[in-house]
mmCIF file of C-alpha atoms in Angstrom:
data_model
loop_
_atom_site.group_PDB
_atom_site.id
_atom_site.type_symbol
_atom_site.label_atom_id
_atom_site.label_comp_id
_atom_site.label_asym_id
_atom_site.label_seq_id
_atom_site.Cartn_x
_atom_site.Cartn_y
_atom_site.Cartn_z
ATOM 1 C CA MET A 1 -18.319 101.022 117.016
ATOM 2 C CA LYS A 2 -19.825 100.977 112.867
ATOM 3 C CA GLU A 3 -17.350 99.188 110.283
ATOM 4 C CA THR A 4 -15.922 101.598 107.985
ATOM 5 C CA PRO A 5 -16.800 100.115 104.151
ATOM 6 C CA ALA A 6 -14.304 98.506 101.722
ATOM 7 C CA LYS A 7 -12.671 101.422 99.408
ATOM 8 C CA PRO A 8 -12.826 101.040 95.846
ATOM 9 C CA ALA A 9 -9.211 100.311 95.367
ATOM 10 C CA VAL A 10 -9.460 97.149 97.370
ATOM 11 C CA LYS A 11 -11.931 95.937 95.474
ATOM 12 C CA LYS A 12 -10.596 96.537 92.258
ATOM 13 C CA THR A 13 -7.155 94.540 93.193
ATOM 14 C CA VAL A 14 -9.229 91.542 94.231
ATOM 15 C CA ALA A 15 -10.921 91.388 91.177
ATOM 16 C CA ARG A 16 -7.402 91.667 88.930
ATOM 17 C CA LYS A 17 -6.190 88.836 91.075
ATOM 18 C CA ALA A 18 -8.945 86.712 90.469
ATOM 19 C CA ALA A 19 -8.366 87.413 86.631
ATOM 20 C CA LYS A 20 -5.163 86.399 87.011
ATOM 21 C CA GLU A 21 -5.563 83.113 88.574
ATOM 22 C CA THR A 22 -8.399 82.370 85.955
ATOM 23 C CA ALA A 23 -6.039 83.127 83.204
ATOM 24 C CA GLU A 24 -3.080 81.323 84.775
ATOM 25 C CA LYS A 25 -5.464 78.454 84.968
ATOM 26 C CA THR A 26 -6.575 78.441 80.987
ATOM 27 C CA ALA A 27 -3.003 79.016 79.901
ATOM 28 C CA GLY A 28 -1.882 75.873 81.895
ATOM 29 C CA ARG A 29 -4.826 73.593 80.435
ATOM 30 C CA GLN A 30 -3.756 74.978 76.827
ATOM 31 C CA ALA A 31 0.042 74.103 77.715
ATOM 32 C CA ALA A 32 -1.591 70.552 78.671
ATOM 33 C CA VAL A 33 -3.546 70.420 75.343
ATOM 34 C CA GLU A 34 -0.284 71.350 73.112
ATOM 35 C CA LYS A 35 2.079 69.113 75.064
ATOM 36 C CA THR A 36 -0.673 65.619 74.891
ATOM 37 C CA THR A 37 -0.931 66.513 70.921
ATOM 38 C CA VAL A 38 3.030 66.993 70.711
ATOM 39 C CA LYS A 39 3.565 63.513 72.562
ATOM 40 C CA LYS A 40 0.710 61.665 70.236
ATOM 41 C CA ALA A 41 2.788 63.373 66.611
ATOM 42 C CA VAL A 42 5.909 62.024 68.354
ATOM 43 C CA ALA A 43 4.236 58.424 68.802
ATOM 44 C CA GLY A 44 2.859 58.301 64.906
ATOM 45 C CA LYS A 45 6.405 59.296 63.784
ATOM 46 C CA SER A 46 7.981 56.797 65.643
ATOM 47 C CA THR A 47 5.627 54.365 64.725
ATOM 48 C CA ALA A 48 6.091 55.020 61.253
ATOM 49 C CA ALA A 49 9.572 54.895 61.615
ATOM 50 C CA ARG A 50 9.375 51.580 63.528
ATOM 51 C CA THR A 51 7.492 49.808 60.195
ATOM 52 C CA PRO A 52 9.236 47.006 58.475
ATOM 53 C CA ALA A 53 11.037 47.974 55.392
ATOM 54 C CA SER A 54 9.822 44.986 53.528
ATOM 55 C CA LYS A 55 6.430 45.957 54.225
ATOM 56 C CA LYS A 56 6.831 49.141 52.266
ATOM 57 C CA THR A 57 8.789 46.901 49.448
ATOM 58 C CA ALA A 58 5.876 44.169 49.050
ATOM 59 C CA ALA A 59 3.422 47.360 48.872
ATOM 60 C CA ALA A 60 5.287 48.813 46.233
ATOM 61 C CA THR A 61 5.912 45.508 44.349
ATOM 62 C CA ALA A 62 2.375 44.911 44.422
ATOM 63 C CA ALA A 63 1.524 48.607 42.786
ATOM 64 C CA LYS A 64 4.267 47.984 40.195
ATOM 65 C CA LYS A 65 2.321 44.617 39.476
ATOM 66 C CA THR A 66 -0.848 46.021 39.380
ATOM 67 C CA THR A 67 0.195 49.004 37.032
ATOM 68 C CA ALA A 68 2.151 46.126 34.737
ATOM 69 C CA GLY A 69 -0.592 43.818 34.181
ATOM 70 C CA LYS A 70 -3.009 46.562 33.285
ATOM 71 C CA LYS A 71 -0.351 47.717 30.797
ATOM 72 C CA THR A 72 0.234 44.061 29.732
ATOM 73 C CA ALA A 73 -3.493 43.662 29.278
ATOM 74 C CA ALA A 74 -3.801 46.532 27.746
ATOM 75 C CA LYS A 75 -1.223 45.698 25.063
ATOM 76 C CA LYS A 76 -2.611 42.244 24.479
ATOM 77 C CA THR A 77 -6.054 43.660 23.728
ATOM 78 C CA THR A 78 -4.686 46.159 21.161
ATOM 79 C CA THR A 79 -2.287 43.094 19.656
ATOM 80 C CA LYS A 80 -5.270 40.993 19.247
ATOM 81 C CA ALA A 81 -7.301 43.659 18.047
ATOM 82 C CA ALA A 82 -4.276 44.716 14.919
ATOM 83 C CA ALA A 83 -3.700 41.090 14.425
ATOM 84 C CA THR A 84 -7.851 40.826 13.661
ATOM 85 C CA LYS A 85 -7.686 43.906 11.543
ATOM 86 C CA ALA A 86 -4.568 42.481 9.717
ATOM 87 C CA ALA A 87 -6.068 39.196 9.116
ATOM 88 C CA ALA A 88 -9.069 41.089 7.636
ATOM 89 C CA VAL A 89 -6.928 43.112 5.300
ATOM 90 C CA LYS A 90 -4.608 39.786 4.107
ATOM 91 C CA THR A 91 -7.715 37.349 3.822
ATOM 92 C CA PRO A 92 -9.993 38.386 1.235
ATOM 93 C CA ALA A 93 -13.422 37.619 0.678
ATOM 94 C CA LYS A 94 -13.734 34.179 -1.503
ATOM 95 C CA LYS A 95 -15.087 34.341 -4.744
ATOM 96 C CA ALA A 96 -17.616 31.823 -5.268
ATOM 97 C CA ALA A 97 -16.667 29.403 -8.313
ATOM 98 C CA PRO A 98 -19.030 30.366 -11.134
ATOM 99 C CA ALA A 99 -21.427 27.287 -11.568
ATOM 100 C CA ARG A 100 -20.693 25.017 -14.594
ATOM 101 C CA LYS A 101 -23.589 24.546 -16.516
ATOM 102 C CA PRO A 102 -24.835 20.571 -16.995
ATOM 103 C CA GLU A 103 -23.292 18.619 -19.561
ATOM 104 C CA SER A 104 -25.757 16.639 -21.603
ATOM 105 C CA ARG A 105 -25.203 12.774 -22.386
ATOM 106 C CA ALA A 106 -24.560 13.517 -26.452
ATOM 107 C CA ALA A 107 -22.237 16.647 -25.161
ATOM 108 C CA MET A 108 -20.065 14.471 -22.943
ATOM 109 C CA VAL A 109 -19.621 11.448 -25.570
ATOM 110 C CA ARG A 110 -18.524 14.141 -28.087
ATOM 111 C CA ARG A 111 -16.031 15.618 -25.629
ATOM 112 C CA ALA A 112 -14.867 11.837 -24.873
ATOM 113 C CA ARG A 113 -14.101 11.076 -28.219
ATOM 114 C CA ARG A 114 -12.410 14.327 -28.712
ATOM 115 C CA ILE A 115 -10.149 13.362 -25.758
ATOM 116 C CA ASN A 116 -9.556 10.225 -27.317
ATOM 117 C CA ARG A 117 -8.334 12.119 -30.606
ATOM 118 C CA GLU A 118 -6.046 14.157 -28.544
ATOM 119 C CA LEU A 119 -4.362 11.116 -26.738
ATOM 120 C CA ALA A 120 -3.955 9.537 -30.024
ATOM 121 C CA GLU A 121 -2.034 12.467 -31.537
ATOM 122 C CA LEU A 122 0.013 13.180 -28.328
ATOM 123 C CA TYR A 123 1.052 9.238 -28.052
ATOM 124 C CA PRO A 124 0.671 7.936 -31.072
ATOM 125 C CA TYR A 125 3.306 5.446 -29.880
ATOM 126 C CA ALA A 126 1.266 3.844 -26.855
ATOM 127 C CA HIS A 127 1.617 0.397 -26.024
ATOM 128 C CA PRO A 128 1.380 -1.986 -23.428
ATOM 129 C CA GLU A 129 4.430 -1.451 -20.667
ATOM 130 C CA LEU A 130 5.270 -4.706 -19.841
ATOM 131 C CA ASP A 131 8.090 -6.934 -22.194
ATOM 132 C CA PHE A 132 6.662 -10.183 -23.494
ATOM 133 C CA THR A 133 7.034 -12.218 -26.357
ATOM 134 C CA ASN A 134 4.256 -14.364 -26.145
ATOM 135 C CA PRO A 135 0.609 -14.669 -24.436
ATOM 136 C CA PHE A 136 2.292 -16.912 -21.559
ATOM 137 C CA GLU A 137 5.056 -14.066 -20.987
ATOM 138 C CA LEU A 138 2.430 -11.149 -20.900
ATOM 139 C CA LEU A 139 -0.201 -13.539 -18.732
ATOM 140 C CA VAL A 140 2.515 -13.848 -16.048
ATOM 141 C CA ALA A 141 3.828 -10.428 -16.338
ATOM 142 C CA THR A 142 0.201 -8.990 -15.989
ATOM 143 C CA VAL A 143 -0.254 -11.039 -12.812
ATOM 144 C CA LEU A 144 3.238 -9.737 -11.458
ATOM 145 C CA SER A 145 2.242 -6.140 -12.119
ATOM 146 C CA ALA A 146 -0.199 -5.708 -9.027
ATOM 147 C CA GLN A 147 1.002 -3.261 -6.128
ATOM 148 C CA THR A 148 4.220 -2.553 -8.187
ATOM 149 C CA THR A 149 5.523 -0.619 -11.565
ATOM 150 C CA ASP A 150 6.003 -2.424 -14.737
ATOM 151 C CA LEU A 151 9.443 -1.541 -14.674
ATOM 152 C CA ARG A 152 10.119 -3.560 -11.856
ATOM 153 C CA VAL A 153 8.223 -6.517 -13.322
ATOM 154 C CA ASN A 154 10.016 -6.065 -16.570
ATOM 155 C CA GLN A 155 13.185 -5.779 -14.745
ATOM 156 C CA THR A 156 12.304 -9.161 -12.699
ATOM 157 C CA THR A 157 11.067 -11.367 -15.819
ATOM 158 C CA PRO A 158 13.989 -11.855 -17.754
ATOM 159 C CA ARG A 159 15.645 -13.908 -15.259
ATOM 160 C CA LEU A 160 12.318 -15.400 -14.653
ATOM 161 C CA PHE A 161 11.774 -16.565 -18.045
ATOM 162 C CA ALA A 162 15.177 -17.937 -18.512
ATOM 163 C CA VAL A 163 14.040 -20.107 -15.696
ATOM 164 C CA CYS A 164 10.613 -21.307 -16.290
ATOM 165 C CA PRO A 165 9.934 -20.379 -20.368
ATOM 166 C CA THR A 166 6.780 -22.543 -20.374
ATOM 167 C CA PRO A 167 3.388 -23.061 -18.136
ATOM 168 C CA GLU A 168 4.763 -26.645 -17.654
ATOM 169 C CA ASP A 169 8.158 -25.403 -16.381
ATOM 170 C CA MET A 170 6.608 -23.143 -14.097
ATOM 171 C CA ALA A 171 4.000 -25.377 -12.529
ATOM 172 C CA ALA A 172 6.973 -28.114 -12.224
ATOM 173 C CA VAL A 173 9.620 -25.350 -10.041
ATOM 174 C CA PRO A 174 9.826 -25.609 -6.785
ATOM 175 C CA PRO A 175 7.870 -22.680 -5.205
ATOM 176 C CA GLU A 176 10.911 -21.601 -2.628
ATOM 177 C CA GLN A 177 12.699 -21.457 -5.721
ATOM 178 C CA LEU A 178 10.047 -19.221 -7.607
ATOM 179 C CA GLU A 179 9.437 -16.837 -4.710
ATOM 180 C CA GLU A 180 13.126 -15.938 -4.966
ATOM 181 C CA LEU A 181 13.198 -15.301 -8.574
ATOM 182 C CA ILE A 182 9.872 -12.701 -8.223
ATOM 183 C CA ARG A 183 10.961 -11.702 -4.891
ATOM 184 C CA PRO A 184 11.803 -7.803 -6.517
ATOM 185 C CA THR A 185 8.161 -7.124 -7.383
ATOM 186 C CA GLY A 186 6.950 -7.902 -3.370
ATOM 187 C CA PHE A 187 3.849 -10.041 -2.311
ATOM 188 C CA PHE A 188 6.143 -12.820 -3.714
ATOM 189 C CA ARG A 189 4.614 -15.634 -1.881
ATOM 190 C CA ALA A 190 1.288 -14.802 -3.062
ATOM 191 C CA LYS A 191 2.359 -14.064 -6.442
ATOM 192 C CA ALA A 192 4.357 -17.400 -6.741
ATOM 193 C CA LYS A 193 0.999 -19.154 -5.269
ATOM 194 C CA SER A 194 -0.828 -17.676 -8.162
ATOM 195 C CA LEU A 195 2.001 -18.382 -10.681
ATOM 196 C CA ILE A 196 2.317 -22.415 -9.585
ATOM 197 C CA GLY A 197 -1.684 -22.284 -9.536
ATOM 198 C CA LEU A 198 -2.301 -20.894 -13.392
ATOM 199 C CA SER A 199 0.462 -22.866 -14.675
ATOM 200 C CA THR A 200 -0.443 -26.052 -13.532
ATOM 201 C CA ALA A 201 -4.241 -25.284 -15.057
ATOM 202 C CA LEU A 202 -2.733 -24.155 -18.266
ATOM 203 C CA ARG A 203 -0.863 -27.595 -18.201
ATOM 204 C CA ASP A 204 -3.772 -29.393 -17.221
ATOM 205 C CA ARG A 205 -6.860 -28.294 -18.742
ATOM 206 C CA PHE A 206 -5.771 -25.922 -21.971
ATOM 207 C CA GLY A 207 -3.108 -28.313 -23.155
ATOM 208 C CA GLY A 208 0.111 -25.729 -21.930
ATOM 209 C CA GLU A 209 -1.330 -22.779 -23.980
ATOM 210 C CA VAL A 210 -3.311 -19.383 -22.793
ATOM 211 C CA PRO A 211 -6.631 -19.753 -24.144
ATOM 212 C CA GLY A 212 -7.833 -16.673 -26.144
ATOM 213 C CA ARG A 213 -11.408 -16.133 -24.335
ATOM 214 C CA LEU A 214 -12.335 -14.194 -20.864
ATOM 215 C CA GLU A 215 -14.495 -16.611 -19.840
ATOM 216 C CA ASP A 216 -11.773 -19.047 -19.897
ATOM 217 C CA LEU A 217 -8.797 -16.564 -18.754
ATOM 218 C CA VAL A 218 -10.877 -15.416 -15.313
ATOM 219 C CA THR A 219 -10.683 -19.192 -14.615
ATOM 220 C CA LEU A 220 -7.401 -18.947 -13.789
ATOM 221 C CA PRO A 221 -5.620 -18.329 -10.325
ATOM 222 C CA GLY A 222 -4.686 -14.755 -9.724
ATOM 223 C CA VAL A 223 -6.459 -13.534 -12.887
ATOM 224 C CA GLY A 224 -9.554 -10.933 -13.173
ATOM 225 C CA ARG A 225 -10.898 -8.919 -16.088
ATOM 226 C CA LYS A 226 -8.625 -6.712 -16.122
ATOM 227 C CA THR A 227 -5.614 -9.345 -16.276
ATOM 228 C CA ALA A 228 -7.879 -10.727 -18.679
ATOM 229 C CA ASN A 229 -8.468 -7.560 -20.994
ATOM 230 C CA VAL A 230 -4.807 -6.956 -21.027
ATOM 231 C CA VAL A 231 -4.039 -10.630 -22.315
ATOM 232 C CA LEU A 232 -6.782 -10.621 -24.803
ATOM 233 C CA GLY A 233 -6.022 -6.956 -25.959
ATOM 234 C CA ASN A 234 -2.374 -7.250 -26.775
ATOM 235 C CA ALA A 235 -1.789 -10.932 -27.445
ATOM 236 C CA PHE A 236 -4.898 -12.249 -29.074
ATOM 237 C CA GLY A 237 -6.352 -8.835 -30.675
ATOM 238 C CA VAL A 238 -9.907 -8.584 -28.926
ATOM 239 C CA PRO A 239 -10.633 -5.683 -27.604
ATOM 240 C CA GLY A 240 -10.670 -4.903 -24.040
ATOM 241 C CA ILE A 241 -10.941 -1.881 -21.684
ATOM 242 C CA THR A 242 -7.878 -2.082 -19.114
ATOM 243 C CA VAL A 243 -9.159 -0.685 -15.974
ATOM 244 C CA ASP A 244 -6.496 0.053 -13.616
ATOM 245 C CA THR A 245 -6.016 2.524 -11.313
ATOM 246 C CA HIS A 246 -4.348 5.045 -13.514
ATOM 247 C CA PHE A 247 -7.629 4.321 -16.001
ATOM 248 C CA GLY A 248 -10.039 5.138 -13.053
ATOM 249 C CA ARG A 249 -8.598 7.994 -11.885
ATOM 250 C CA LEU A 250 -9.002 9.512 -15.276
ATOM 251 C CA ALA A 251 -12.137 7.875 -16.487
ATOM 252 C CA ARG A 252 -13.716 10.059 -13.102
ATOM 253 C CA ARG A 253 -11.692 13.213 -13.663
ATOM 254 C CA PHE A 254 -12.658 13.255 -17.434
ATOM 255 C CA GLY A 255 -16.517 13.003 -16.313
ATOM 256 C CA TRP A 256 -16.935 9.662 -18.258
ATOM 257 C CA THR A 257 -17.937 7.806 -14.983
ATOM 258 C CA THR A 258 -18.626 8.287 -11.252
ATOM 259 C CA ALA A 259 -18.186 4.913 -10.332
ATOM 260 C CA GLN A 260 -15.178 3.120 -8.118
ATOM 261 C CA ASP A 261 -15.757 -0.437 -9.250
ATOM 262 C CA ALA A 262 -13.630 -1.162 -11.810
ATOM 263 C CA GLU A 263 -16.070 -3.448 -13.928
ATOM 264 C CA LYS A 264 -18.365 -0.198 -13.646
ATOM 265 C CA VAL A 265 -16.130 1.496 -14.846
ATOM 266 C CA GLU A 266 -15.368 -0.637 -17.750
ATOM 267 C CA ALA A 267 -19.161 -0.775 -18.433
ATOM 268 C CA ASP A 268 -19.500 3.178 -18.397
ATOM 269 C CA VAL A 269 -16.629 3.596 -20.880
ATOM 270 C CA ALA A 270 -17.956 1.078 -22.929
ATOM 271 C CA GLU A 271 -20.966 2.509 -24.008
ATOM 272 C CA ILE A 272 -19.225 6.035 -24.567
ATOM 273 C CA PHE A 273 -16.289 4.451 -27.219
ATOM 274 C CA PRO A 274 -16.752 1.900 -30.132
ATOM 275 C CA LYS A 275 -15.510 -1.666 -29.510
ATOM 276 C CA SER A 276 -12.699 -0.962 -32.142
ATOM 277 C CA GLU A 277 -11.066 1.453 -29.952
ATOM 278 C CA TRP A 278 -11.347 -0.239 -26.625
ATOM 279 C CA THR A 279 -7.733 -1.514 -26.237
ATOM 280 C CA MET A 280 -5.977 1.498 -27.734
ATOM 281 C CA LEU A 281 -8.152 3.993 -25.825
ATOM 282 C CA SER A 282 -6.588 1.975 -22.523
ATOM 283 C CA HIS A 283 -2.942 2.487 -23.947
ATOM 284 C CA ARG A 284 -3.363 6.011 -24.138
ATOM 285 C CA VAL A 285 -5.243 6.992 -20.843
ATOM 286 C CA VAL A 286 -2.460 4.563 -19.229
ATOM 287 C CA PHE A 287 0.410 6.638 -20.959
ATOM 288 C CA HIS A 288 -1.421 10.024 -19.899
ATOM 289 C CA GLY A 289 -1.843 9.247 -16.327
ATOM 290 C CA ARG A 290 1.589 8.230 -15.571
ATOM 291 C CA ARG A 291 3.151 11.124 -17.611
ATOM 292 C CA VAL A 292 0.655 14.277 -17.040
ATOM 293 C CA CYS A 293 -2.063 13.352 -14.788
ATOM 294 C CA HIS A 294 -0.746 12.107 -11.546
ATOM 295 C CA SER A 295 -2.652 11.286 -9.210
ATOM 296 C CA ARG A 296 -1.565 13.475 -5.717
ATOM 297 C CA LYS A 297 -0.208 16.660 -8.446
ATOM 298 C CA PRO A 298 -1.465 16.156 -11.791
ATOM 299 C CA ALA A 299 0.558 18.736 -14.457
ATOM 300 C CA CYS A 300 -2.566 20.749 -15.652
ATOM 301 C CA GLY A 301 -0.717 23.350 -16.775
ATOM 302 C CA ALA A 302 1.548 21.173 -19.082
ATOM 303 C CA CYS A 303 -1.401 18.905 -20.173
ATOM 304 C CA PRO A 304 -2.623 19.329 -24.095
ATOM 305 C CA ILE A 305 -5.944 18.079 -23.164
ATOM 306 C CA ALA A 306 -6.842 20.854 -20.441
ATOM 307 C CA PRO A 307 -9.106 22.827 -22.275
ATOM 308 C CA LEU A 308 -11.112 19.550 -22.386
ATOM 309 C CA CYS A 309 -11.282 18.508 -18.942
ATOM 310 C CA PRO A 310 -13.766 19.478 -16.517
ATOM 311 C CA SER A 311 -11.068 18.632 -13.456
ATOM 312 C CA TYR A 312 -8.823 21.263 -14.814
ATOM 313 C CA GLY A 313 -7.095 22.838 -11.634
ATOM 314 C CA GLU A 314 -7.176 20.139 -9.511
ATOM 315 C CA GLY A 315 -2.964 20.199 -9.794
ATOM 316 C CA GLU A 316 -0.109 22.274 -10.515
ATOM 317 C CA THR A 317 -1.658 24.909 -13.404
ATOM 318 C CA ASP A 318 1.957 27.303 -13.832
ATOM 319 C CA PRO A 319 2.971 25.982 -17.042
ATOM 320 C CA GLU A 320 6.772 26.124 -15.984
ATOM 321 C CA LYS A 321 6.103 24.174 -12.575
ATOM 322 C CA ALA A 322 3.717 21.494 -14.484
ATOM 323 C CA LYS A 323 6.065 21.169 -16.938
ATOM 324 C CA LYS A 324 8.791 19.941 -14.082
ATOM 325 C CA LEU A 325 5.972 17.031 -13.280
ATOM 326 C CA LEU A 326 6.168 15.222 -16.569
ATOM 327 C CA LYS A 327 7.329 11.851 -16.165
ATOM 328 C CA TYR A 328 9.244 9.081 -18.552
ATOM 329 C CA GLU A 329 9.929 10.263 -22.042
ATOM 330 C CA LEU A 330 7.728 13.511 -21.972
ATOM 331 C CA GLY A 331 10.428 14.468 -18.743
ATOM 332 C CA GLY A 332 13.419 13.293 -20.287
ATOM 333 C CA GLN A 333 13.509 10.226 -18.666
ATOM 334 C CA PRO A 334 13.863 6.543 -19.217
ATOM 335 C CA GLY A 335 10.826 4.667 -20.338
ATOM 336 C CA GLN A 336 9.768 1.126 -18.719
ATOM 337 C CA ARG A 337 10.356 -1.291 -20.841
ATOM 338 C CA LEU A 338 13.738 -2.931 -21.318
ATOM 339 C CA LYS A 339 12.784 -3.391 -24.872
ATOM 340 C CA PRO A 340 10.641 -0.977 -26.104
ATOM 341 C CA PRO A 341 8.684 -0.651 -29.821
ATOM 342 C CA ALA A 342 11.020 0.779 -32.520
ATOM 343 C CA ASP A 343 8.668 3.917 -32.704
ATOM 344 C CA TYR A 344 9.167 4.808 -28.798
ATOM 345 C CA PRO A 345 10.762 8.127 -28.742
ATOM 346 C CA GLY A 346 12.410 7.780 -25.049
ATOM 347 C CA GLN A 347 15.519 6.099 -23.424
ATOM 348 C CA PRO A 348 14.729 2.188 -22.606
ATOM 349 C CA ALA A 349 14.704 1.181 -18.815
ATOM 350 C CA PRO A 350 17.729 0.076 -17.365
ATOM 351 C CA PRO A 351 18.472 -3.747 -16.262
ATOM 352 C CA LEU A 352 17.821 -4.884 -12.600
ATOM 353 C CA ALA A 353 20.949 -3.841 -10.457
ATOM 354 C CA ALA A 354 22.777 -6.641 -9.642
ATOM 355 C CA SER A 355 22.871 -7.248 -5.703
#
């Protein structure tokens, strides 16, 4: 018996069934994939949720510090640039001082002698600022004036000369007593030794009299050229240049010398001025050094000889400020001598206060 061939309807049914199964399998695979993706996303969110807050805070803080550091660095750079710019504006370039023309020897001598004449008009009353009545008192007072003021010496010597009026008396006084008498002048032990030594030499070698020659005076203990010239010029009328700290300082400022050594300064100045002027020149220059041309802050703005001074400008140039720097009679203050000369225009110094 022959088989009957399948009908077309049956074939269509079988095909639809196979397509349906294939579609279901594909949908199942897609669902599985979507389910896996969802699980991973949920897991990622859970992990992020479990991240400690401290880590987030640290990260945020680090970010803030980095930002702040950048801002600070930028601010510092800007501030430094501004400061540099301001400094450039406030600090103008220094102008070079005009070159001073070299001064000939003849011109310097003329200027130096004019300064002496100007000082003579300014200080017609210039004098030695140590109180004394005879060569011995002047010699002793000059030795005591080392490393102290003439004022302190003048306040000390009245009591000293009341006890030791002559070389013989001073040579015989006990060293301890002499030290106590001159203690206010400082370095009293060394000075007492010099005073006893020179008094003994005057007693034994010069008959108790102060010699009137430079070569004899410098042989006495504690007596050098400066002290000898003070005594010769003011007690014996023998011209001499007294180079103390004031005289040496002004001689260099005036351009009379460049030397630091006192004897070289004396020699240089002696070549400029006639011998007859030496003693009074010393007084005038010392007066000016003590009153106007101070060591640390000269009163340039109140100095009458400023136009003649090559060192003008080293001190205060404002007239009002400079006026306040003047001392002694120029500043309305007492002088250094308890018994000044009659023509001295200032006030006498007060005696030593009782201790």
